[in-house]
PDB file of C-alpha atoms in Angstrom:
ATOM      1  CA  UNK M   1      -4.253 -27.018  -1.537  1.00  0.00           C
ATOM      2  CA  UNK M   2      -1.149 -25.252  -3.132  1.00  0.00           C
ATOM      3  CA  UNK M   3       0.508 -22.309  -0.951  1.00  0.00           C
ATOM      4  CA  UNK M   4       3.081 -20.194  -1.574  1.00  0.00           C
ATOM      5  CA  UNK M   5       6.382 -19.471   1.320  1.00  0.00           C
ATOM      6  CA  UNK M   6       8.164 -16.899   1.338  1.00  0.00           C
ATOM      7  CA  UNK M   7      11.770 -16.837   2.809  1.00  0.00           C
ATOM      8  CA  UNK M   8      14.132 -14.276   3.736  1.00  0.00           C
ATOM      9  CA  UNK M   9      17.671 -15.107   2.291  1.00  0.00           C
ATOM     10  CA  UNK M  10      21.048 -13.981   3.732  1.00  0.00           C
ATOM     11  CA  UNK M  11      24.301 -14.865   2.181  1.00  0.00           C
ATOM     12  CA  UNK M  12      27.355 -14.574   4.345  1.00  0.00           C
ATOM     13  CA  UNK M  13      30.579 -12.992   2.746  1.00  0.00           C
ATOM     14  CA  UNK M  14      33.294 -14.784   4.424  1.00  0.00           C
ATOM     15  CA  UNK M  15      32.198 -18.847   3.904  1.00  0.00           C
ATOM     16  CA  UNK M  16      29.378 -18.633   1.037  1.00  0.00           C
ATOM     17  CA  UNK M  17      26.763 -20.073   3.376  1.00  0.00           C
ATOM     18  CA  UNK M  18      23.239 -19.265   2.799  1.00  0.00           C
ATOM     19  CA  UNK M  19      20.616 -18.384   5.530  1.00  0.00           C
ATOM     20  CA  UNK M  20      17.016 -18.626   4.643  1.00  0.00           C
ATOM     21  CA  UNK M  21      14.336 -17.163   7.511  1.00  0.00           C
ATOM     22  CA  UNK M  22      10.969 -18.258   6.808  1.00  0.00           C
ATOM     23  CA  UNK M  23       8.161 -15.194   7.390  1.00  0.00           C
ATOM     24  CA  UNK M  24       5.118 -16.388   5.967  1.00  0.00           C
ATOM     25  CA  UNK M  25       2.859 -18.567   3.502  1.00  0.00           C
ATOM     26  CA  UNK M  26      -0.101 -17.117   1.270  1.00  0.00           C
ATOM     27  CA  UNK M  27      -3.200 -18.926   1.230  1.00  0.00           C
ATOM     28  CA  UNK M  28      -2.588 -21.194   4.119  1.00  0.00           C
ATOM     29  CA  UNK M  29      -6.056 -19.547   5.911  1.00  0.00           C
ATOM     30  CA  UNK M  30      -8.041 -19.607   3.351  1.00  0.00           C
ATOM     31  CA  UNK M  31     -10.743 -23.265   3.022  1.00  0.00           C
ATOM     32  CA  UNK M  32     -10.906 -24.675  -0.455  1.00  0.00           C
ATOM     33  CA  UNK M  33     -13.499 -22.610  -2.677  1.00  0.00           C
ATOM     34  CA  UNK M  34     -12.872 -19.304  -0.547  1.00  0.00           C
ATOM     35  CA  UNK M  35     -11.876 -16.038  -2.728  1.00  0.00           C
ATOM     36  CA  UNK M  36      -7.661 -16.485  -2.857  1.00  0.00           C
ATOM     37  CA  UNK M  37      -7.986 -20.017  -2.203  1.00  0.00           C
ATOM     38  CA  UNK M  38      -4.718 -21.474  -4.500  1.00  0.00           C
ATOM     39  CA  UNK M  39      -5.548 -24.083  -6.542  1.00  0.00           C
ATOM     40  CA  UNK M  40      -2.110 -24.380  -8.205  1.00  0.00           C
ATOM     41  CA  UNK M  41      -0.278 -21.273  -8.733  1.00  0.00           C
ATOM     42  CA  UNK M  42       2.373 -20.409 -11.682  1.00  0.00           C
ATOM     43  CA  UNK M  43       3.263 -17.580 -11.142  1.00  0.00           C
ATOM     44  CA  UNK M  44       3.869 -14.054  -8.600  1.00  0.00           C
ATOM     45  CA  UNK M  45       4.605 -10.595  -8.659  1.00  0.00           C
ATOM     46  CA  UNK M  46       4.694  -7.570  -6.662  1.00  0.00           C
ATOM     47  CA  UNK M  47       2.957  -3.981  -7.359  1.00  0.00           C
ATOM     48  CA  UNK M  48       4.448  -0.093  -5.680  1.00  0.00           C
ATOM     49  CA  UNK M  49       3.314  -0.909  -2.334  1.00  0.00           C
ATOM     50  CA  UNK M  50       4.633  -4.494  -2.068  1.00  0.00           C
ATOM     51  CA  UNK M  51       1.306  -5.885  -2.556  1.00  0.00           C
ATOM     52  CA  UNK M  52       1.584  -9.584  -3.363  1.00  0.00           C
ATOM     53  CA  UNK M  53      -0.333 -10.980  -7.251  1.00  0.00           C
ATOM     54  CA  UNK M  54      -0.294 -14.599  -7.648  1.00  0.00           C
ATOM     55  CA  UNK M  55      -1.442 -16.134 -11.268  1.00  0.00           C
ATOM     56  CA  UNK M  56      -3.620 -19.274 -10.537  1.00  0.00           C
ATOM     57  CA  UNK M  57      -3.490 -21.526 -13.199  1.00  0.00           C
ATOM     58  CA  UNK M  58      -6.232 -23.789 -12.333  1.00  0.00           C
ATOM     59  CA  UNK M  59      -8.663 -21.396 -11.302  1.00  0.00           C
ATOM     60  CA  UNK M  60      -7.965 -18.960 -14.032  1.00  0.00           C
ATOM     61  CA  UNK M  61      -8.136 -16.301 -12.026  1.00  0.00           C
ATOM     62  CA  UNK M  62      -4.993 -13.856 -10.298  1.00  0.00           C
ATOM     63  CA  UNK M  63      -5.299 -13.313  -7.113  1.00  0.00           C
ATOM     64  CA  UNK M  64      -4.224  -9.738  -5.099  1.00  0.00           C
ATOM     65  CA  UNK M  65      -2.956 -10.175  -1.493  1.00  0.00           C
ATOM     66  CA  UNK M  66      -1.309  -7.565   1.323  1.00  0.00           C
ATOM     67  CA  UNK M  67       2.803  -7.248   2.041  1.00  0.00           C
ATOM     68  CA  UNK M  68       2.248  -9.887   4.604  1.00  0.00           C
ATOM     69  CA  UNK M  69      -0.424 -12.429   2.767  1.00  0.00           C
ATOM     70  CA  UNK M  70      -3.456 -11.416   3.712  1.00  0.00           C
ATOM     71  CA  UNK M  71      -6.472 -11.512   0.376  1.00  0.00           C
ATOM     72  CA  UNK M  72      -7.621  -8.606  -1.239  1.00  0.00           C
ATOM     73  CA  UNK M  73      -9.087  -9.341  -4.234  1.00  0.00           C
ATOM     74  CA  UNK M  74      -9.117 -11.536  -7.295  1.00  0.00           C
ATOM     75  CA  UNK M  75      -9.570 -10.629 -11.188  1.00  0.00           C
ATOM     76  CA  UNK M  76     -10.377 -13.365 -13.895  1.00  0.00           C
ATOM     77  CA  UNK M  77     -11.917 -16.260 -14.971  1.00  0.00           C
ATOM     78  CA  UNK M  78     -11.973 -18.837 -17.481  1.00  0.00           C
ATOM     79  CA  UNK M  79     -13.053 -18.515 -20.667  1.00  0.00           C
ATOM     80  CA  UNK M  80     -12.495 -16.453 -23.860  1.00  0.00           C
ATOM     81  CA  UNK M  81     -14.204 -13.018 -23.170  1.00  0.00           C
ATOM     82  CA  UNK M  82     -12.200 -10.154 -21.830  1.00  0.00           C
ATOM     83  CA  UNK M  83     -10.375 -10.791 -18.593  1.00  0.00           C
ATOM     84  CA  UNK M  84     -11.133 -14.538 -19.103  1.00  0.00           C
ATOM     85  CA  UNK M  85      -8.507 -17.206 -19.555  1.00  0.00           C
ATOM     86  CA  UNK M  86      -7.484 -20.170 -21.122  1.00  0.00           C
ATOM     87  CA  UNK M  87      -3.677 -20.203 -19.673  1.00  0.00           C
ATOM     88  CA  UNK M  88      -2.453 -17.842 -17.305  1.00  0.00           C
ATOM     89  CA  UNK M  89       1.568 -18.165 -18.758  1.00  0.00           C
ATOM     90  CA  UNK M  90       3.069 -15.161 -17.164  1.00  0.00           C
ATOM     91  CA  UNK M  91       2.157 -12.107 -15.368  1.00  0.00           C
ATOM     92  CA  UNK M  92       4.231  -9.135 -14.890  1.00  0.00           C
ATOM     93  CA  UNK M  93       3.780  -5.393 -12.704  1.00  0.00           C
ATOM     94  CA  UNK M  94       4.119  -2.415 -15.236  1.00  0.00           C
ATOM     95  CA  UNK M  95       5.348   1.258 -13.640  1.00  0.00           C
ATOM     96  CA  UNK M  96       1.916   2.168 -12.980  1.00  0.00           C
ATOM     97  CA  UNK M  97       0.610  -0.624 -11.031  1.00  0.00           C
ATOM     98  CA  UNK M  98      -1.143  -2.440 -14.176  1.00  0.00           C
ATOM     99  CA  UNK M  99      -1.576  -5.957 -14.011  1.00  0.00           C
ATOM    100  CA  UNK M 100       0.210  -7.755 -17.508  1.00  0.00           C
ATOM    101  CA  UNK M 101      -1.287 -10.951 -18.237  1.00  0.00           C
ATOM    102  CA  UNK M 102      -0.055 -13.102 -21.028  1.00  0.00           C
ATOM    103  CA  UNK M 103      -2.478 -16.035 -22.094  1.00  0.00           C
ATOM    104  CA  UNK M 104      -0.074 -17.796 -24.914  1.00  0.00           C
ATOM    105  CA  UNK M 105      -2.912 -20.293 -25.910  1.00  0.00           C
ATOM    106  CA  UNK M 106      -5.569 -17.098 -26.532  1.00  0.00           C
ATOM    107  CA  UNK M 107      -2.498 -15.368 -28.177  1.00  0.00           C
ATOM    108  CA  UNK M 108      -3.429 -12.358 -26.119  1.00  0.00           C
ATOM    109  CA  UNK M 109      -2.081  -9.607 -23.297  1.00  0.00           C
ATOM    110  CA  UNK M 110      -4.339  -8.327 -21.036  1.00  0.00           C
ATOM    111  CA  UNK M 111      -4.397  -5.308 -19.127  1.00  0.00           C
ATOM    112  CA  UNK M 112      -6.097  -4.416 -15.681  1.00  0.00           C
ATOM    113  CA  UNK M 113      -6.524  -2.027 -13.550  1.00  0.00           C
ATOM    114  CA  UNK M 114      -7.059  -3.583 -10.446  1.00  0.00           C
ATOM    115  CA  UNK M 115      -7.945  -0.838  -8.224  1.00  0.00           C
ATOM    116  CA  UNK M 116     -10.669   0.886 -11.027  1.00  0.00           C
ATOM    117  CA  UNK M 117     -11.708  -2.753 -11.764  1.00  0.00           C
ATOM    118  CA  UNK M 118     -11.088  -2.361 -15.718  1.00  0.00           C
ATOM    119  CA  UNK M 119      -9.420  -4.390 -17.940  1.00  0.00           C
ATOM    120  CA  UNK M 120      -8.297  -4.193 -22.078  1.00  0.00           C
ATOM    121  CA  UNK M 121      -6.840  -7.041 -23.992  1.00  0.00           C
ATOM    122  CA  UNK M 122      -4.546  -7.045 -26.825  1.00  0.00           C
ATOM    123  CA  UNK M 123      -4.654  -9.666 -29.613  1.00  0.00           C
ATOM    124  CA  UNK M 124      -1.115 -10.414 -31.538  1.00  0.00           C
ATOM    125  CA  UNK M 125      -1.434 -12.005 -34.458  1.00  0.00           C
ATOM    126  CA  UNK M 126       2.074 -13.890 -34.780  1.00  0.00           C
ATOM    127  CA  UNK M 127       1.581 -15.750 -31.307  1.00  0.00           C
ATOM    128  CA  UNK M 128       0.018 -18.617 -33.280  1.00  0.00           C
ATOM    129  CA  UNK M 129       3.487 -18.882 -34.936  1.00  0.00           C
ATOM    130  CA  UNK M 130       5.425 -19.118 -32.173  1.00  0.00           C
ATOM    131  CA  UNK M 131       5.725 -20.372 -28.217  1.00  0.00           C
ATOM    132  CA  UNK M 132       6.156 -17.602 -26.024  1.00  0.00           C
ATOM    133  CA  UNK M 133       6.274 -18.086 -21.994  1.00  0.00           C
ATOM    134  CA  UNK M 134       8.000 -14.630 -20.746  1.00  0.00           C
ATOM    135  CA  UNK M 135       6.568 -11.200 -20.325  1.00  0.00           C
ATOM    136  CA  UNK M 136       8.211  -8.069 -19.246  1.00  0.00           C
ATOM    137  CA  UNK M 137       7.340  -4.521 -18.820  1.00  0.00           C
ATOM    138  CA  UNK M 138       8.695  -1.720 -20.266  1.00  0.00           C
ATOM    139  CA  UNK M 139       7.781   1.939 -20.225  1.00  0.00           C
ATOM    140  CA  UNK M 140       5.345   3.406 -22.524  1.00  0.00           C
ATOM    141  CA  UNK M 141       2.884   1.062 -22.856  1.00  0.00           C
ATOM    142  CA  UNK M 142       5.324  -1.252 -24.440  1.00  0.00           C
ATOM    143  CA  UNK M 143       6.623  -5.201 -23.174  1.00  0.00           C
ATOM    144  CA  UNK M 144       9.678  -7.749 -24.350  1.00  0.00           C
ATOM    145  CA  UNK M 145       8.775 -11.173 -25.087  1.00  0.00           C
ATOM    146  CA  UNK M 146      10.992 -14.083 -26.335  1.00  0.00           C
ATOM    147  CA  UNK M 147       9.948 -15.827 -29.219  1.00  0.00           C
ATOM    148  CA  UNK M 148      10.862 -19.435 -29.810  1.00  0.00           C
ATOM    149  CA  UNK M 149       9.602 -20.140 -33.664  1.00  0.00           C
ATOM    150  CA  UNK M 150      10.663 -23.290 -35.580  1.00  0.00           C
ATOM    151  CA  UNK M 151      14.065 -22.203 -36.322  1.00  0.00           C
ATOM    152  CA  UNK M 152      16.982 -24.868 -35.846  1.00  0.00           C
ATOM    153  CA  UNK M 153      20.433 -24.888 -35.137  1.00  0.00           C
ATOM    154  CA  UNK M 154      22.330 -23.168 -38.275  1.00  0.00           C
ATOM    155  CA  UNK M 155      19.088 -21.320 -39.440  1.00  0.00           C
ATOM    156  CA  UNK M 156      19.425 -18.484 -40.459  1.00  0.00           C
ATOM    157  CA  UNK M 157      16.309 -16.501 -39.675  1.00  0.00           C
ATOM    158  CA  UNK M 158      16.776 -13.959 -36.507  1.00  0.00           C
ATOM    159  CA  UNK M 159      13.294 -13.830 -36.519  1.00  0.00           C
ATOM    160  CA  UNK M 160      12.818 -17.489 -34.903  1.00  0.00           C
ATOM    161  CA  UNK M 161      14.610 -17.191 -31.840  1.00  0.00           C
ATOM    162  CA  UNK M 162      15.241 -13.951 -30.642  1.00  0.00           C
ATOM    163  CA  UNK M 163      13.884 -11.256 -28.341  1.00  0.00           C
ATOM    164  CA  UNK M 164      11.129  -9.454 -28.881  1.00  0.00           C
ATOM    165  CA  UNK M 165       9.219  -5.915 -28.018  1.00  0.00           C
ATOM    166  CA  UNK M 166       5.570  -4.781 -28.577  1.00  0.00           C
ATOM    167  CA  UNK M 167       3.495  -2.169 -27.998  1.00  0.00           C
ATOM    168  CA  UNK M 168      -0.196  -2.615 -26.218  1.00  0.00           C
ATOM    169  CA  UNK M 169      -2.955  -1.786 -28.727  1.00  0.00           C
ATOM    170  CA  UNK M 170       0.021  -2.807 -31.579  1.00  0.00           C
ATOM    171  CA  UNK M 171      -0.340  -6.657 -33.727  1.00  0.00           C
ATOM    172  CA  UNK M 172       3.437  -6.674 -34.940  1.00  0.00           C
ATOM    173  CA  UNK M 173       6.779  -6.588 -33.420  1.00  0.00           C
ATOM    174  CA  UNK M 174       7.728  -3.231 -33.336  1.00  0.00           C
ATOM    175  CA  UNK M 175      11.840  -3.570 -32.534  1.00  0.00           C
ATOM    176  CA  UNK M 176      14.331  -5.393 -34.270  1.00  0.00           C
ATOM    177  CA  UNK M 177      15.475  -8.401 -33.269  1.00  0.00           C
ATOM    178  CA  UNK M 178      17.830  -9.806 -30.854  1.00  0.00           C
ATOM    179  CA  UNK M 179      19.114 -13.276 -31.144  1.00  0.00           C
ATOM    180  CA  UNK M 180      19.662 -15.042 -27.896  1.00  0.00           C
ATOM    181  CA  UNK M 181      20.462 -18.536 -28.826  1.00  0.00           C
ATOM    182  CA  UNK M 182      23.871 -18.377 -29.913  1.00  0.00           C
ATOM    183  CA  UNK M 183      25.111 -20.867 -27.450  1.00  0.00           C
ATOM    184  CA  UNK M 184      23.094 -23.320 -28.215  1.00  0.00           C
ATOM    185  CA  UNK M 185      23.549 -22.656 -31.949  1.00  0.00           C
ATOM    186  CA  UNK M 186      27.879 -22.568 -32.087  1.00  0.00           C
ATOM    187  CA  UNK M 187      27.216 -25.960 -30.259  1.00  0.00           C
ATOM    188  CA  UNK M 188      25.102 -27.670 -32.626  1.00  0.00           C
ATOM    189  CA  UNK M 189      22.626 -28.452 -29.912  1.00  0.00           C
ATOM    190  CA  UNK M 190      19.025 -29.720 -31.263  1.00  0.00           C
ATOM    191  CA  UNK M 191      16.380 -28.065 -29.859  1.00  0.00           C
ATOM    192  CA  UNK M 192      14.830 -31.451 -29.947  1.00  0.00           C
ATOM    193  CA  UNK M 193      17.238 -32.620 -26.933  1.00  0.00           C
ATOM    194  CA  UNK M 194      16.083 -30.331 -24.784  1.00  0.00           C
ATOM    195  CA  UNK M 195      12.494 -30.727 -24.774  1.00  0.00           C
ATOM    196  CA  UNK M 196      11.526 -32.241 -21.028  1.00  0.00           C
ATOM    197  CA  UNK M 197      15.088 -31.340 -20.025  1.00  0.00           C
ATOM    198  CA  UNK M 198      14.504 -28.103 -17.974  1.00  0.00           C
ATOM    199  CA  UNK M 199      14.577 -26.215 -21.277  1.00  0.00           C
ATOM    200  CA  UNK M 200      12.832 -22.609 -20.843  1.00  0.00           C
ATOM    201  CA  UNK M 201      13.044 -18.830 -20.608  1.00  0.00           C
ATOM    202  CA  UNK M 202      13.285 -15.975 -17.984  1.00  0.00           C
ATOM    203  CA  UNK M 203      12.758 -12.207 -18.659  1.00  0.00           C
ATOM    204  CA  UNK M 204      12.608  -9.400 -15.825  1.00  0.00           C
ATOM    205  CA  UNK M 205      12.843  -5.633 -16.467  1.00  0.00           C
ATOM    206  CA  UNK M 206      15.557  -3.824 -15.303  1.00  0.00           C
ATOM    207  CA  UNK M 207      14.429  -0.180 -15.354  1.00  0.00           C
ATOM    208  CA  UNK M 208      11.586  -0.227 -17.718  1.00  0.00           C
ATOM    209  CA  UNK M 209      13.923   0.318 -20.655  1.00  0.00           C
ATOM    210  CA  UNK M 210      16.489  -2.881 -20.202  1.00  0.00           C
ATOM    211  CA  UNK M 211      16.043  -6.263 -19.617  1.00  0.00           C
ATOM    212  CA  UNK M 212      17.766  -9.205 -18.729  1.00  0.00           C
ATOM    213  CA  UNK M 213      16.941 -12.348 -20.799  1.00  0.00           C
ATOM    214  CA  UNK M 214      18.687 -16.477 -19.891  1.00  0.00           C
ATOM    215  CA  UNK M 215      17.817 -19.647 -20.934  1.00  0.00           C
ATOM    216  CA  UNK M 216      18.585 -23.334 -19.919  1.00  0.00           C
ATOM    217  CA  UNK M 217      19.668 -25.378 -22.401  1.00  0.00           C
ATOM    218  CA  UNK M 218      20.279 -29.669 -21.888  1.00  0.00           C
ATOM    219  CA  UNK M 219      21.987 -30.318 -18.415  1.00  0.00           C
ATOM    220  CA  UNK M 220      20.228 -27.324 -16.791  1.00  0.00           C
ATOM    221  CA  UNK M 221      23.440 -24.850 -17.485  1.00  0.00           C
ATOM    222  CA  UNK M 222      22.252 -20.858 -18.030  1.00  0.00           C
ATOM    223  CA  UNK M 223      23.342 -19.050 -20.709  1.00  0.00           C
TER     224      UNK M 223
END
């Protein structure tokens, strides 16, 4: 069985010395096959009322909990219909409670309503062309991505690595682009060293109009 802890984290001013409280673990009363059981989970979010949404990867399926980790309710499945799965990559909280979920190998975003039980899913047709592991939400129906293509250090398409925003119910890009590799490009690093080397991507929304993008690049530094 896979659980999730949470911890309560203090950081003292005067010597730099973290405190971490434990409070509680999801999933740890629930018997293997039970709705909410955690099969191996990738991922977590939080909605308005501090309700707790764990992707499972395994079981396909996102799971809904209360504040303190108690199950509510699950949405999903595997397959390739609507709200069906092939990999749960990332899932993200939008301003009005709807569930994001991105499924990088279906090249889709889906959409649900958890409380009216609904779901719509958005197909994008330059996901086959690129690898794509972030989501976040932005206001008005829109969401960032980054996009990793095939570029290389030195290349000069912005369009391979760079940041990305589209619109739900849009195919294409709909901003310009953002690069976000320059780092890694002034320093001649191959891209090729960093696969298996902790190389990946975080994206959280700041307000709903900004986010904050980073990357690790070889040796684990953040840029």
């Amino acid at each position: 069985m896979a659980s999730l802890f949470f911890f309560c984290a203090s950081l003292q001013a005067q010597d730099m010395s973290l405190e971490v409280e434990y409070l509680f673990t999801v999933g740890e009363d629930l018997e293997f096959g039970e709705p909410g059981y955690l099969y191996n989970p990738v991922g977590v979010s939080t909605d308005s009322h501090g309700n707790i949404i764990v992707a499972d990867h395994r079981g396909r399926a996102i799971h809904k909990y209360t504040p303190d980790g108690k199950y509510l309710q699950s949405v999903g499945a595997q397959g390739r219909g609507p709200g069906e799965f092939n990999r749960i990559t990332e899932i993200a909280v939008d301003e009005n409670d709807n569930l994001l979920v991105l499924d990088r190998f279906q090249f889709k975003v889906a959409k649900f309503n958890m409380e009216a039980g609904s779901v719509e899913e958005f197909i994008y047709k330059d996901m086959p062309d690129m690898t794509t592991m972030t989501l976040a939400p932005l206001k008005n129906d829109k969401f960032a991505t980054i996009y990793v293509g095939s570029g290389v250090p030195g290349s000069t398409d912005v369009t391979a690595n760079a940041l990305r925003v589209y619109e739900l119910g849009e195919e294409e890009n709909i901003s310009s682009h953002f690069p976000i590799f320059k780092y890694q490009f002034d320093n001649k690093i191959p891209i090729e060293e960093n696969m298996g080397r902790t190389i990946g991507h975080k994206l959280i929304s700041v307000d709903g109009n900004r986010v904050v993008a980073g990357h690790t690049v070889y040796k684990g530094n953040l840029f």
